[in-house]
Coordinates of C-alpha atoms in Angstrom, one line a residue:
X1 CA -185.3 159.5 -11.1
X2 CA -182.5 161.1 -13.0
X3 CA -180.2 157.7 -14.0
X4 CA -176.0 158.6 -14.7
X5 CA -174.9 157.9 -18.3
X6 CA -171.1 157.7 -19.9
X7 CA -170.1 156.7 -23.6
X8 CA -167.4 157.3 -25.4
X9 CA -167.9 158.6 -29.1
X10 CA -165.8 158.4 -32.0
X11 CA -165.3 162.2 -32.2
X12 CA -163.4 163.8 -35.3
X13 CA -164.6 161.2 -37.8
X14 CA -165.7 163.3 -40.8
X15 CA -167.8 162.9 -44.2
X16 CA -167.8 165.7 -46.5
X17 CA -169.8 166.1 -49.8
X18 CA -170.6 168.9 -52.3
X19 CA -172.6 169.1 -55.2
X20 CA -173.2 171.8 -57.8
X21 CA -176.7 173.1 -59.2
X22 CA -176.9 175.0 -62.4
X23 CA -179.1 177.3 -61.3
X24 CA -177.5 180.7 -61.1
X25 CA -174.7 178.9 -60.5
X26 CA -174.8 178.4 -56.9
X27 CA -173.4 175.3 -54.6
X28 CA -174.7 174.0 -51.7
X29 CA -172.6 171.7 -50.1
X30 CA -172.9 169.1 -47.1
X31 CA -170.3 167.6 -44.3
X32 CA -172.0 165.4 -41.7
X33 CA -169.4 165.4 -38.7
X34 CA -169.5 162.6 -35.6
X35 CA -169.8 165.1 -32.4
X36 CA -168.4 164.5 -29.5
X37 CA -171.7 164.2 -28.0
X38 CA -173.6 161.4 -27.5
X39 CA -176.9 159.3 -25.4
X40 CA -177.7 156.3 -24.9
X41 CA -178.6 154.0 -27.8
X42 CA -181.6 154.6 -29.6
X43 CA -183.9 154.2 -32.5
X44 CA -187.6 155.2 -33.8
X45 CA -188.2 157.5 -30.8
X46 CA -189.5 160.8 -30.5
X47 CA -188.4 164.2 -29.6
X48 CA -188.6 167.9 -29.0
X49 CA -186.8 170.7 -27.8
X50 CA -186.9 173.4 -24.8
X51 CA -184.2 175.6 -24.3
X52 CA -181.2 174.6 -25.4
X53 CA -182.3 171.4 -24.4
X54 CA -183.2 167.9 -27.0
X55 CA -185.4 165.7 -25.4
X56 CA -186.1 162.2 -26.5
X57 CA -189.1 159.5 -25.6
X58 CA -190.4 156.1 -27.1
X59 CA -188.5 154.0 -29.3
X60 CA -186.5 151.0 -29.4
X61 CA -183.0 150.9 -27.3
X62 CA -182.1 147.0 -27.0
X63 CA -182.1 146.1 -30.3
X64 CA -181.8 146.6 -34.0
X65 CA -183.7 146.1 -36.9
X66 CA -186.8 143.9 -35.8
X67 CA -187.0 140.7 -37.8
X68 CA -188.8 140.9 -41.1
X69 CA -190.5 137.3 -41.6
X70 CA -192.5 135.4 -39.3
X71 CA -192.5 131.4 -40.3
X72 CA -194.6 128.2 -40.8
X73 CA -194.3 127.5 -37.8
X74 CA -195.7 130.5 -35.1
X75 CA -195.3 129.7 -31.6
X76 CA -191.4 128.7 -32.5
X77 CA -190.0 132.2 -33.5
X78 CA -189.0 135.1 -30.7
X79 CA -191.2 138.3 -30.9
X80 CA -190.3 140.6 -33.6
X81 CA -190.6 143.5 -30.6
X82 CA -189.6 141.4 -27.2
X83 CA -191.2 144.1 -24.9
X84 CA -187.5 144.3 -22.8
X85 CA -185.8 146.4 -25.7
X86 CA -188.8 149.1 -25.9
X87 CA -186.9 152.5 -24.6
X88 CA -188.6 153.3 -20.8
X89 CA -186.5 156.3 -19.9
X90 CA -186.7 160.1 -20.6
X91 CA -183.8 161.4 -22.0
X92 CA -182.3 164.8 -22.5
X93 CA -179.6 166.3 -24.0
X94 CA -178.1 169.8 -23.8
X95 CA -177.3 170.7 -27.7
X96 CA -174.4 173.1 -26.7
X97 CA -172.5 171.2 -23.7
X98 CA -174.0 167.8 -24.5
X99 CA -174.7 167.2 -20.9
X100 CA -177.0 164.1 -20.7
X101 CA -180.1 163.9 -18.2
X102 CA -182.2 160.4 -18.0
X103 CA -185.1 159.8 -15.6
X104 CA -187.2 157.3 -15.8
X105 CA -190.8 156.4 -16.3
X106 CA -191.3 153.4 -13.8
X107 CA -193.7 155.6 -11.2
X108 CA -196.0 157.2 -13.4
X109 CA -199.5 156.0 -14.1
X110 CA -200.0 153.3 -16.0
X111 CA -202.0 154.9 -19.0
X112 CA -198.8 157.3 -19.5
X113 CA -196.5 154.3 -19.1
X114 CA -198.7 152.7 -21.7
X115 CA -198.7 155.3 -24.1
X116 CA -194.6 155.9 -23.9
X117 CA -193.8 152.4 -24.8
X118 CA -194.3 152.5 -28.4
X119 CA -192.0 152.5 -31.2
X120 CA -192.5 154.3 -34.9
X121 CA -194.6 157.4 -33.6
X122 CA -195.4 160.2 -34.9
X123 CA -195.0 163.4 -33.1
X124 CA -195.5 167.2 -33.5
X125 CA -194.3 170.0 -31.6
X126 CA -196.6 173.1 -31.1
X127 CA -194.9 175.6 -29.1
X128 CA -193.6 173.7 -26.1
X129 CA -195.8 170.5 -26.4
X130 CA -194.8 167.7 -27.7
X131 CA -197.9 165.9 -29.7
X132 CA -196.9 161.6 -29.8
X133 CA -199.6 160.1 -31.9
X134 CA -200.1 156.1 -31.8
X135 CA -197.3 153.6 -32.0
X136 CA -197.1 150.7 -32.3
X137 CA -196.0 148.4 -28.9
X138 CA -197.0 145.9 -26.1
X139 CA -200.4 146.3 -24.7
X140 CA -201.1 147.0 -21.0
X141 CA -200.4 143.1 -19.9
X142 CA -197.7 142.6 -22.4
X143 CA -199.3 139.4 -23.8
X144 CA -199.6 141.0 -27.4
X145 CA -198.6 144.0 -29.4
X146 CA -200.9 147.0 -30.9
X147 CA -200.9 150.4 -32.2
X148 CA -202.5 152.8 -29.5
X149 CA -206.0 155.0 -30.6
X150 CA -204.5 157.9 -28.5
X151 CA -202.8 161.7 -28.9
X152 CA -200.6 162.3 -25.7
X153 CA -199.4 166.0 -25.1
X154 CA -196.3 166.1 -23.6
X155 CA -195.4 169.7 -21.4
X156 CA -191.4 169.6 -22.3
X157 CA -190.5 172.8 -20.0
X158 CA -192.0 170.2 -16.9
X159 CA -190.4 167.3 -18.0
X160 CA -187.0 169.2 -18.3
X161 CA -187.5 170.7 -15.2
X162 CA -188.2 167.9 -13.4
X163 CA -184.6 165.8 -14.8
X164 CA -182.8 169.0 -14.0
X165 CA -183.9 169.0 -10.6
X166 CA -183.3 165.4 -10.6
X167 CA -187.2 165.3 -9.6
X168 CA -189.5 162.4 -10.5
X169 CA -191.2 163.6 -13.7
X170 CA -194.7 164.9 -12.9
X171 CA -197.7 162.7 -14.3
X172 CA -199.8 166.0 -14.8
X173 CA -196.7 166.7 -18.0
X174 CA -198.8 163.7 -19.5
X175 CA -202.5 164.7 -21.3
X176 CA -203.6 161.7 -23.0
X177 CA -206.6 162.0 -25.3
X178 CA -208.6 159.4 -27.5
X179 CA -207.9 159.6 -31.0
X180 CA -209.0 156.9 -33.6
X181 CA -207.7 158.5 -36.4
X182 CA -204.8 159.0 -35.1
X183 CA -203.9 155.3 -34.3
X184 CA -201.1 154.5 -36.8
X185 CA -197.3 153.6 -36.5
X186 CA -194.6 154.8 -39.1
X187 CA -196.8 157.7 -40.4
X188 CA -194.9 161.1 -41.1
X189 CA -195.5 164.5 -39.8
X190 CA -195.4 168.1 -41.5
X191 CA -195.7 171.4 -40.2
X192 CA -197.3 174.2 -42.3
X193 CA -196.7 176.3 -40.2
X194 CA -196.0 177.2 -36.0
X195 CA -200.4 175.9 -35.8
X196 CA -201.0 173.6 -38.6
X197 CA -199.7 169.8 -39.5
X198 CA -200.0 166.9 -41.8
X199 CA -200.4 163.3 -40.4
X200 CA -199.2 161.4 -43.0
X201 CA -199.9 157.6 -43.8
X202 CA -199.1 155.0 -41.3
X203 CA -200.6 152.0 -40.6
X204 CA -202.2 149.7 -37.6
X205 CA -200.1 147.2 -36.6
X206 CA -202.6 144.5 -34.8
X207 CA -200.6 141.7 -33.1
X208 CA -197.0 140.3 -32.9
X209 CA -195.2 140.9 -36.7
X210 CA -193.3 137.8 -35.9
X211 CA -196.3 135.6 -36.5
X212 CA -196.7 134.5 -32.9
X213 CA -200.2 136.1 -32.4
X214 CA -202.9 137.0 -34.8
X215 CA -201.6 140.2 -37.1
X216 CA -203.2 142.3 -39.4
X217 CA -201.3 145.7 -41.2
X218 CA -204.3 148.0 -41.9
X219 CA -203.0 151.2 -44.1
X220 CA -204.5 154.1 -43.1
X221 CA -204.0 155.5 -46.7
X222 CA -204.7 159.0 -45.8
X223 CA -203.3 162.4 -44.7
X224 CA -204.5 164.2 -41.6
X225 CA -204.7 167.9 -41.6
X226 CA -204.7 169.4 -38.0
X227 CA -205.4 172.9 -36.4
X228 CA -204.0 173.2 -33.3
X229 CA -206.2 176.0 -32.5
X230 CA -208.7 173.8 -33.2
X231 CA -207.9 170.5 -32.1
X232 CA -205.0 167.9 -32.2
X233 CA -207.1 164.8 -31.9
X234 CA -209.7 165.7 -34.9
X235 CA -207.9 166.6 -38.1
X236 CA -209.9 169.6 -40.3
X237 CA -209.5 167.9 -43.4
X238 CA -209.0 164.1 -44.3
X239 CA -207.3 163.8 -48.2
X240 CA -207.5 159.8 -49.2
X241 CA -205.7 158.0 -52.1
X242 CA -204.8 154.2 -52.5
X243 CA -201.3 155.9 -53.3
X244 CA -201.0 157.1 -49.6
X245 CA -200.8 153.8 -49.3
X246 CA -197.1 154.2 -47.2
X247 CA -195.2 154.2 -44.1
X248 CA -191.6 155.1 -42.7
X249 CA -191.4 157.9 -45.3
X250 CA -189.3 161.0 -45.9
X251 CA -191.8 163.7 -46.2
X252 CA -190.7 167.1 -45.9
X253 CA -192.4 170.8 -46.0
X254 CA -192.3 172.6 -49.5
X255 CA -193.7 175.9 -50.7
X256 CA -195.2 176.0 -54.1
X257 CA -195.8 179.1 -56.0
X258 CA -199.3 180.1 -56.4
X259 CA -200.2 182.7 -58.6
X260 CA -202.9 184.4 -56.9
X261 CA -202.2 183.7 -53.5
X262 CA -198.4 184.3 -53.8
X263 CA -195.6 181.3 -51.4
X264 CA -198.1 178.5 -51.2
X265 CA -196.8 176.4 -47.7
X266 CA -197.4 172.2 -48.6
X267 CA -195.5 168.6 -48.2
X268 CA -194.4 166.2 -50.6
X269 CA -194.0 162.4 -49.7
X270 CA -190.3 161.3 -50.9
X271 CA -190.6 157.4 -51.4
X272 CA -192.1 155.3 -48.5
X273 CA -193.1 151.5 -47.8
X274 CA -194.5 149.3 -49.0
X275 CA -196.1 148.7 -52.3
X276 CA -197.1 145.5 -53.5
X277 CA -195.7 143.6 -51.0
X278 CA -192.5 144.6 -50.3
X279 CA -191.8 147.3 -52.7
X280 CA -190.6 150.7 -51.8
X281 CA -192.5 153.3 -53.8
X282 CA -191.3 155.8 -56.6
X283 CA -193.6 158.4 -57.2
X284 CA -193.3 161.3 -55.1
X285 CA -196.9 162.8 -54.0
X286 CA -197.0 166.4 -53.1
X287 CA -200.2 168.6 -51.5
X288 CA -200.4 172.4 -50.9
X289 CA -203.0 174.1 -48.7
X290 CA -206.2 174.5 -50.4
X291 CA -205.8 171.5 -53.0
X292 CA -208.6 169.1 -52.7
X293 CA -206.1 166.3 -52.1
X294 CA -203.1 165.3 -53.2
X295 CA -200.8 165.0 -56.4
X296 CA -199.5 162.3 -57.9
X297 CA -196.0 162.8 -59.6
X298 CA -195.5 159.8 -62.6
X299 CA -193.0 161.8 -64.5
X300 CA -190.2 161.0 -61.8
X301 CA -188.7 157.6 -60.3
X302 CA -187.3 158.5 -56.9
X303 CA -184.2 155.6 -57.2
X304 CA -182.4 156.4 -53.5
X305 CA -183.1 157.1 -50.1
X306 CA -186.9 156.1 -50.0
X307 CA -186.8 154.9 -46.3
X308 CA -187.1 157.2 -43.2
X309 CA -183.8 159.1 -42.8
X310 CA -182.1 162.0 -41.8
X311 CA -184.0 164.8 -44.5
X312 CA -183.5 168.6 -44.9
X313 CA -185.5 170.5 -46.8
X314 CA -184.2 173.9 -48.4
X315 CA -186.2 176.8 -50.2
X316 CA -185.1 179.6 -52.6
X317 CA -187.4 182.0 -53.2
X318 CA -185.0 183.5 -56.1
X319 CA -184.5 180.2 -57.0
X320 CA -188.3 179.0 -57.2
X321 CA -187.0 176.1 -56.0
X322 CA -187.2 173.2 -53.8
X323 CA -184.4 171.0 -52.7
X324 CA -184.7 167.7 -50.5
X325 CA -181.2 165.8 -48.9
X326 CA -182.3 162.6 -48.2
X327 CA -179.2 161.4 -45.6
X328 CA -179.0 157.5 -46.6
X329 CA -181.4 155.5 -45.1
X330 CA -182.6 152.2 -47.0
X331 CA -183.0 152.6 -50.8
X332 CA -184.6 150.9 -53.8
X333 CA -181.2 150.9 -55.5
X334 CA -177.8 151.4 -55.5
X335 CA -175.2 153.8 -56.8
X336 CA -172.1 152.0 -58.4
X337 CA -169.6 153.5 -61.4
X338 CA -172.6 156.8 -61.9
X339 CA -175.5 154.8 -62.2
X340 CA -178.6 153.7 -60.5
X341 CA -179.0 150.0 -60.2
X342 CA -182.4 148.5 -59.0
X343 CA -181.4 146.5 -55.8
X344 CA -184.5 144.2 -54.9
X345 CA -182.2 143.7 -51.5
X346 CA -183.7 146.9 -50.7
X347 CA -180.3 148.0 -49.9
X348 CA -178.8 149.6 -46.6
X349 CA -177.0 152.7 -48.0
X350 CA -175.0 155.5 -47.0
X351 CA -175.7 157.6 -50.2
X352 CA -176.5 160.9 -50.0
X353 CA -178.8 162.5 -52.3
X354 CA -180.3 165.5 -53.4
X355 CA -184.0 166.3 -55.4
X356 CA -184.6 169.6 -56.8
X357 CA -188.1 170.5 -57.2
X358 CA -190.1 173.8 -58.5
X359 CA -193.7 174.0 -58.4
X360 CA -194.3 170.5 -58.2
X361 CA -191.7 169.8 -61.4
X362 CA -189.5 167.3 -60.2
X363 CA -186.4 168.2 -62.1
X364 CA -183.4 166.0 -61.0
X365 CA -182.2 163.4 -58.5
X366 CA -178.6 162.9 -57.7
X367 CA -176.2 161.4 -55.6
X368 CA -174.2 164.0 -53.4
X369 CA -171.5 162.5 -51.1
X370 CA -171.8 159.8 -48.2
X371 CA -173.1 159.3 -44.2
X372 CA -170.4 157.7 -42.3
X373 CA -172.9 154.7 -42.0
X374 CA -176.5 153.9 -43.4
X375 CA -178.6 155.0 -40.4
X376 CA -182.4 154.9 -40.8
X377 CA -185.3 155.6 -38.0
X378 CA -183.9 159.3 -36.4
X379 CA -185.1 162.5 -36.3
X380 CA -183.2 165.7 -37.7
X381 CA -183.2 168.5 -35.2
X382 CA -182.8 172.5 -37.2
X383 CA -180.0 174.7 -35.1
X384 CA -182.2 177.2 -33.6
X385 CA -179.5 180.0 -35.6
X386 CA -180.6 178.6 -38.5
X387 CA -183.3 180.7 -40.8
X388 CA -186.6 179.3 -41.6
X389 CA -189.6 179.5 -42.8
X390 CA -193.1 179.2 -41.1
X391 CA -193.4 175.3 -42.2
X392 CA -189.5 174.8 -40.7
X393 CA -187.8 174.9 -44.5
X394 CA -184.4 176.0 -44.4
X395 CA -184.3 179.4 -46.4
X396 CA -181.3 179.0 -48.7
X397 CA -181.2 183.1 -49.9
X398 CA -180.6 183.7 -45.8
X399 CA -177.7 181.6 -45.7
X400 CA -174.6 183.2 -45.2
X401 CA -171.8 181.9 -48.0
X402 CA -170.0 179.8 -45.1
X403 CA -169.9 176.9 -43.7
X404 CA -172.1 176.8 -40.9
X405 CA -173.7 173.8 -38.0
X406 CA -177.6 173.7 -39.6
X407 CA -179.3 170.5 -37.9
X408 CA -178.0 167.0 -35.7
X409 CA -178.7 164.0 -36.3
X410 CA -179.2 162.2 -33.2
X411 CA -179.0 158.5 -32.7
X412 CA -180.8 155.9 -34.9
X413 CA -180.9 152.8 -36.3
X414 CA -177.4 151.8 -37.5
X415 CA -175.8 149.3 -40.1
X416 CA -172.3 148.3 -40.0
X417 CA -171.6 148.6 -43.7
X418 CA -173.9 149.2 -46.9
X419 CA -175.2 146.1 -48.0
X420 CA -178.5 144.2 -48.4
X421 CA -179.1 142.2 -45.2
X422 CA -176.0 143.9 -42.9
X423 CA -175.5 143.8 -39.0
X424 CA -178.2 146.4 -37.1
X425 CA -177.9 148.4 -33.5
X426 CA -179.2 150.7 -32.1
X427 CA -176.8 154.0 -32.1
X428 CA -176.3 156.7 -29.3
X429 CA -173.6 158.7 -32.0
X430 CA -175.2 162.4 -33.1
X431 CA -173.9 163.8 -36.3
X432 CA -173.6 167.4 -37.1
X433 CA -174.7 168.2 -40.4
X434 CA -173.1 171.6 -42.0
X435 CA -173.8 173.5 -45.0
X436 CA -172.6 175.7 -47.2
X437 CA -174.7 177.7 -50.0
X438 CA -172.7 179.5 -52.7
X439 CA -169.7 180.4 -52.9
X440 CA -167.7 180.8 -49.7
X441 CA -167.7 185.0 -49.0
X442 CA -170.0 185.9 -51.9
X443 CA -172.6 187.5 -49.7
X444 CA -174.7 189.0 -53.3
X445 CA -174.8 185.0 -54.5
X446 CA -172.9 186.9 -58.3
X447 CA -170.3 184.2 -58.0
X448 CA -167.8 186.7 -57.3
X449 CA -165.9 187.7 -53.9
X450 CA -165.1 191.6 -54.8
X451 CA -165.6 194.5 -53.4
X452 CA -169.6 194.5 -53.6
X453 CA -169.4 192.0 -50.6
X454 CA -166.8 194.0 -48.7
X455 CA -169.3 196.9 -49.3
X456 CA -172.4 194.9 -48.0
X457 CA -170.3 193.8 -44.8
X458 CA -168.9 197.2 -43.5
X459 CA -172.5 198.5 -44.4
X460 CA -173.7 195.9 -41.7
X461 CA -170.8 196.1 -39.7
X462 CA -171.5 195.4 -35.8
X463 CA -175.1 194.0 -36.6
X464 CA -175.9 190.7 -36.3
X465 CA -177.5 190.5 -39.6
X466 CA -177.2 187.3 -41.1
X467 CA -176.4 186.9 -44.5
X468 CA -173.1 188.9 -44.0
X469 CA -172.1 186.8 -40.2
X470 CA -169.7 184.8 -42.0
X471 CA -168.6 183.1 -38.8
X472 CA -171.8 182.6 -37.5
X473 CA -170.8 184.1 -34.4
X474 CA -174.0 186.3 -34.4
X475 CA -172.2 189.7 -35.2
X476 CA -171.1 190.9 -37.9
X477 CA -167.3 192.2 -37.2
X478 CA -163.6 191.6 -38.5
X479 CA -163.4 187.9 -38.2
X480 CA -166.1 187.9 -41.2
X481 CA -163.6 191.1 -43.1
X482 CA -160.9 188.6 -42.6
X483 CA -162.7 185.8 -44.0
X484 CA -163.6 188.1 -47.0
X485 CA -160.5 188.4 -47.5
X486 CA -159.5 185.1 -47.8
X487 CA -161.5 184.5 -50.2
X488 CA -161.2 187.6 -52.0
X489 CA -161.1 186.7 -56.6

C-alpha cells in the first residue's frame, strides 16, 4: 500500500560550469541545480519512466557505501550488505510537480519479492517495460548473499497505476524469467536503439563480501547483445575479452561514422572496476554494430570519473563528434593547480569532466566545473523535450543556443566532502542538470547573434520548432525575439 513521505531539500543550491571546445568554436556548458524535489534516500537502484512519472525499484536505502575489506577473522565483522538496509518499496516520482508515491512490496509473491531485493542491477527499458537483470542480494532465507540467474519484466503503466490508486501493486506487473547469462551485479546497459541493448560486464557475487560466508567474484568479462524482438533473456551475440574484465562502469551510446553504411549506432566503456586488484581501469573500449567484438583504445589514459556516475552522452553530426560528461563519481586521480595527480585513494570527487571522441579517436579529456558533492551509484533520467537519437544520445545540432533542463539526477550514493575514505549516505536530493550549446541566441551555431538568427526565428514564428524555441516553452513566439535581442552583437 501507498506509504506517506516528507523531506525537506536544500533547494536553490547551485553549481555552474562551462567549458569551451575548439571545434567551430562552439561551447557547451553545464549547471547542475539542487531541485526542490526529492524521495526517500536511495542508492544503486533501478528505474524507468511512464508518463510524466520516474519510478524507482531495488537498491540500497539504509546505508552507505558497503564496507570494502573483510578480515582475519570472519564470523567477527557485520555483513557488508545487512539485509535490513536493501530498499523494499516502490517508489514514484512525478518529474513536473515532484509528487511522491511509495507502495510497498511486502504482499507480493515471494519469487518477485526475491528478485526486487537486489542492489547494483542492471536494467533496460523497452517501451513501457522495465527489464532488471541479476543483482546481487540476500537469498530467499536471508542466510547468505548471491547474484540472481533471472530477467524480471516489470509493466510500469500497472505499477503506476496501482500507487496512484493507492492499490496494492498487482503480482501479474512481475514476469520473471531464467537467465544464466544474465546473472551479474554492477554490469552497464546500452541502448542501440528503441529494440536493441548491450549488457555490459558485471560480475557474480557468491556469498557475503564481508568475509562472513564463503565468496567468490566471478567476472563475466563479456558484452551481451540483446533483441527485444527476439528475446531479453538470450543475447544474439556474445563479444568476450579479458579487458571486459569491469564493473560499476560509465558506458554510454556513441555513433561512429561508417563509410559505407553511413551513422554507425555503438557504446564505449569509460573506465570501470577493478583491474588487478583494486585498480580502476584506463583504457576506454568502444564496439559498433557489426564489429566482431570490441576495441581496445591504448592511445588514451581516462585520469577522472572512472566509477559509475551521473553520464551524458552528446552527438554532433556536423561535428563528427562524440562528447561524454562524466558527473563526479569516484576517480583514479585527482585534479589540483591543472593537473592530474594519480590518487591510489581511489578518490571520492566532485570533478566534472568532459571526453571528446570522433570515430573512435579519443581526442581530449578535461576537467569542466564541479557537482555539489561526489555522488556515485544513480541513474540519469533525459527530459522527455530533450532531442535524441535512436540509442538515447543527446543531439547537440538540435539544441537550441539556451539554457535549457536536459536530464535529473536522482538520488545516489553521497560523500560529504571529496576525499579518499569520506563519510557515505544514501541521498534522496535530485539535481537538475542544464545545458547550453553555443552561443546563447546564435540559432546558425556562426558565433554571431545578427540578423541571420532573427531571420531564422520569424521564419519559424508560432511553430514549435526547436532549434529556434529559445525558452523552451515549446513555441516559438516573442519571449524567444526578446531573448534575441538580448543577446544581439
Amino acid at each position: 500500500m501507498r506509504k506517506s513521505f516528507c523531506a525537506v531539500s536544500a533547494a536553490g543550491m547551485a553549481v555552474a560550469c562551462c567549458v569551451s571546445t575548439p571545434a567551430m568554436g562552439q561551447e557547451l556548458s553545464i549547471r547542475i541545480a539542487v531541485s526542490p524535489h526529492t524521495i526517500p534516500p536511495l542508492h544503486s537502484y533501478i528505474s524507468g519512466e511512464h508518463d510524466g512519472w520516474a519510478i524507482f525499484l531495488t537498491g540500497i536505502s539504509g546505508m552507505g557505501l558497503h564496507s570494502l575489506l573483510g578480515g582475519a577473522d570472519p564470523g567477527q565483522l557485520p555483513p557488508s550488505f545487512p539485509v535490513q538496509v536493501f530498499n523494499r518499496d516502490i517508489i514514484a516520482l512525478n518529474l513536473e510537480t515532484g509528487e511522491v508515491l511509495i507502495g510497498d512490496t511486502a504482499h507480493l509473491p515471494a519469487s518477485v519479492r526475491l528478485a526486487l531485493t537486489v542492489t547494483n542491477a542492471p536494467s533496460v527499458q523497452i517501451g513501457d517495460t522495465l527489464h532488471l537483470f541479476g543483482g546481487y542480494g540476500p537469498n530467499a532465507d536471508e542466510t547468505d548473499w548471491e547474484t540472481r540467474a533471472t530477467v524480471t519484466a516489470i509493466d510500469l503503466p500497472a505499477v503506476l497505476a496501482a500507487l496512484e490508486a493507492d492499490d496494492p501493486i498487482p503480482s501479474s506487473a512481475f514476469v520473471i524469467q531464467s537467465a544464466p547469462d544474465a546473472q551479474v551485479a554492477g554490469a552497464a546497459v546500452v541502448k542501440f536503439d528503441e529494440r536493441r541493448f548491450a549488457l555490459i560486464g558485471g560480475s557474480n557475487f557468491i556469498g557475503d563480501y564481508a568475509g562472513n560466508t564463503s565468496f567468490a567474484n566471478l567476472y563475466a568479462e563479456k558484452a551481451l547483445i540483446f533483441d527485444a524482438d527476439v528475446s531479453t533473456a538470450v543475447p544474439v551475440q556474445t563479444l568476450e575479452s579479458a579487458t571486459l574484465h569491469r564493473r560499476d562502469m560509465n558506458a554510454l551510446p556513441m555513433t561512429y561514422t561508417d563509410t559505407e553504411s553511413g551513422p554507425t549506432p555503438g557504446f564505449a566503456i569509460a573506465g570501470g572496476v577493478f583491474q588487478n586488484g583494486f585498480f580502476v581501469w584506463q583504457n576506454p573500449l568502444y564496439f559498433k554494430i557489426g564489429d566482431p567484438g570490441v576495441t581496445d583504445v591504448f592511445t588514451f589514459q581516462q585520469q577522472m570519473n572512472q566509477y559509475e556516475a551521473g553520464a551524458l552522452s552528446f552527438y554532433s553530426a556536423q561535428l563528427n563528434e562524440n562528447r561524454q560528461v562524466l558527473l563526479g563519481g569516484i576517480s583514479n586521480a585527482r585534479y589540483e593547480n591543472g593537473a592530474f595527480i594519480p590518487d591510489f585513494q581511489v578518490p571520492w570527487v566532485s570533478d566534472i569532466t568532459q571526453i571528446r571522441v570522433r570515430d573512435g579517436e579519443y581526442l581530449d579529456e578535461i576537467v569542466i566545473g564541479q557537482t555539489p558533492l561526489p555522488t556515485t551509484n544513480l541513474h540519469t533520467l533525459i527530459d522527455e523535450r530533450v532531442p535524441r537519437a535512436a540509442n538515447g544520445q543527446i543531439l547537440l545540432d538540435e539544441l537550441p543556443p539556451a539554457e535549457i533542463l536536459i536530464a535529473r539526477l536522482p538520488a545516489g550514493l553521497r560523500a560529504a566532502e571529496p576525499a579518499g575514505a569520506p563519510l557515505t549516505f544514501p541521498s534522496g536530493e535530485v539535481w537538475e542538470v542544464y545545458a547550453t550549446f553555443g552561443k546563447p541566441g546564435d540559432i546558425n551555431h556562426d558565433g554571431q547573434v545578427n540578423g541571420v538568427d532573427l531571420l531564422i526565428l520569424l521564419s519559424a514564428f508560432g511553430s514549435a520548432t526547436t532549434r529556434a524555441d529559445l525558452n523552451w516553452n515549446g513555441v516559438v513566439d516573442s519571449g524567444d525575439l526578446l531573448f534575441i535581442l538580448s543577446n544581439w552583437d
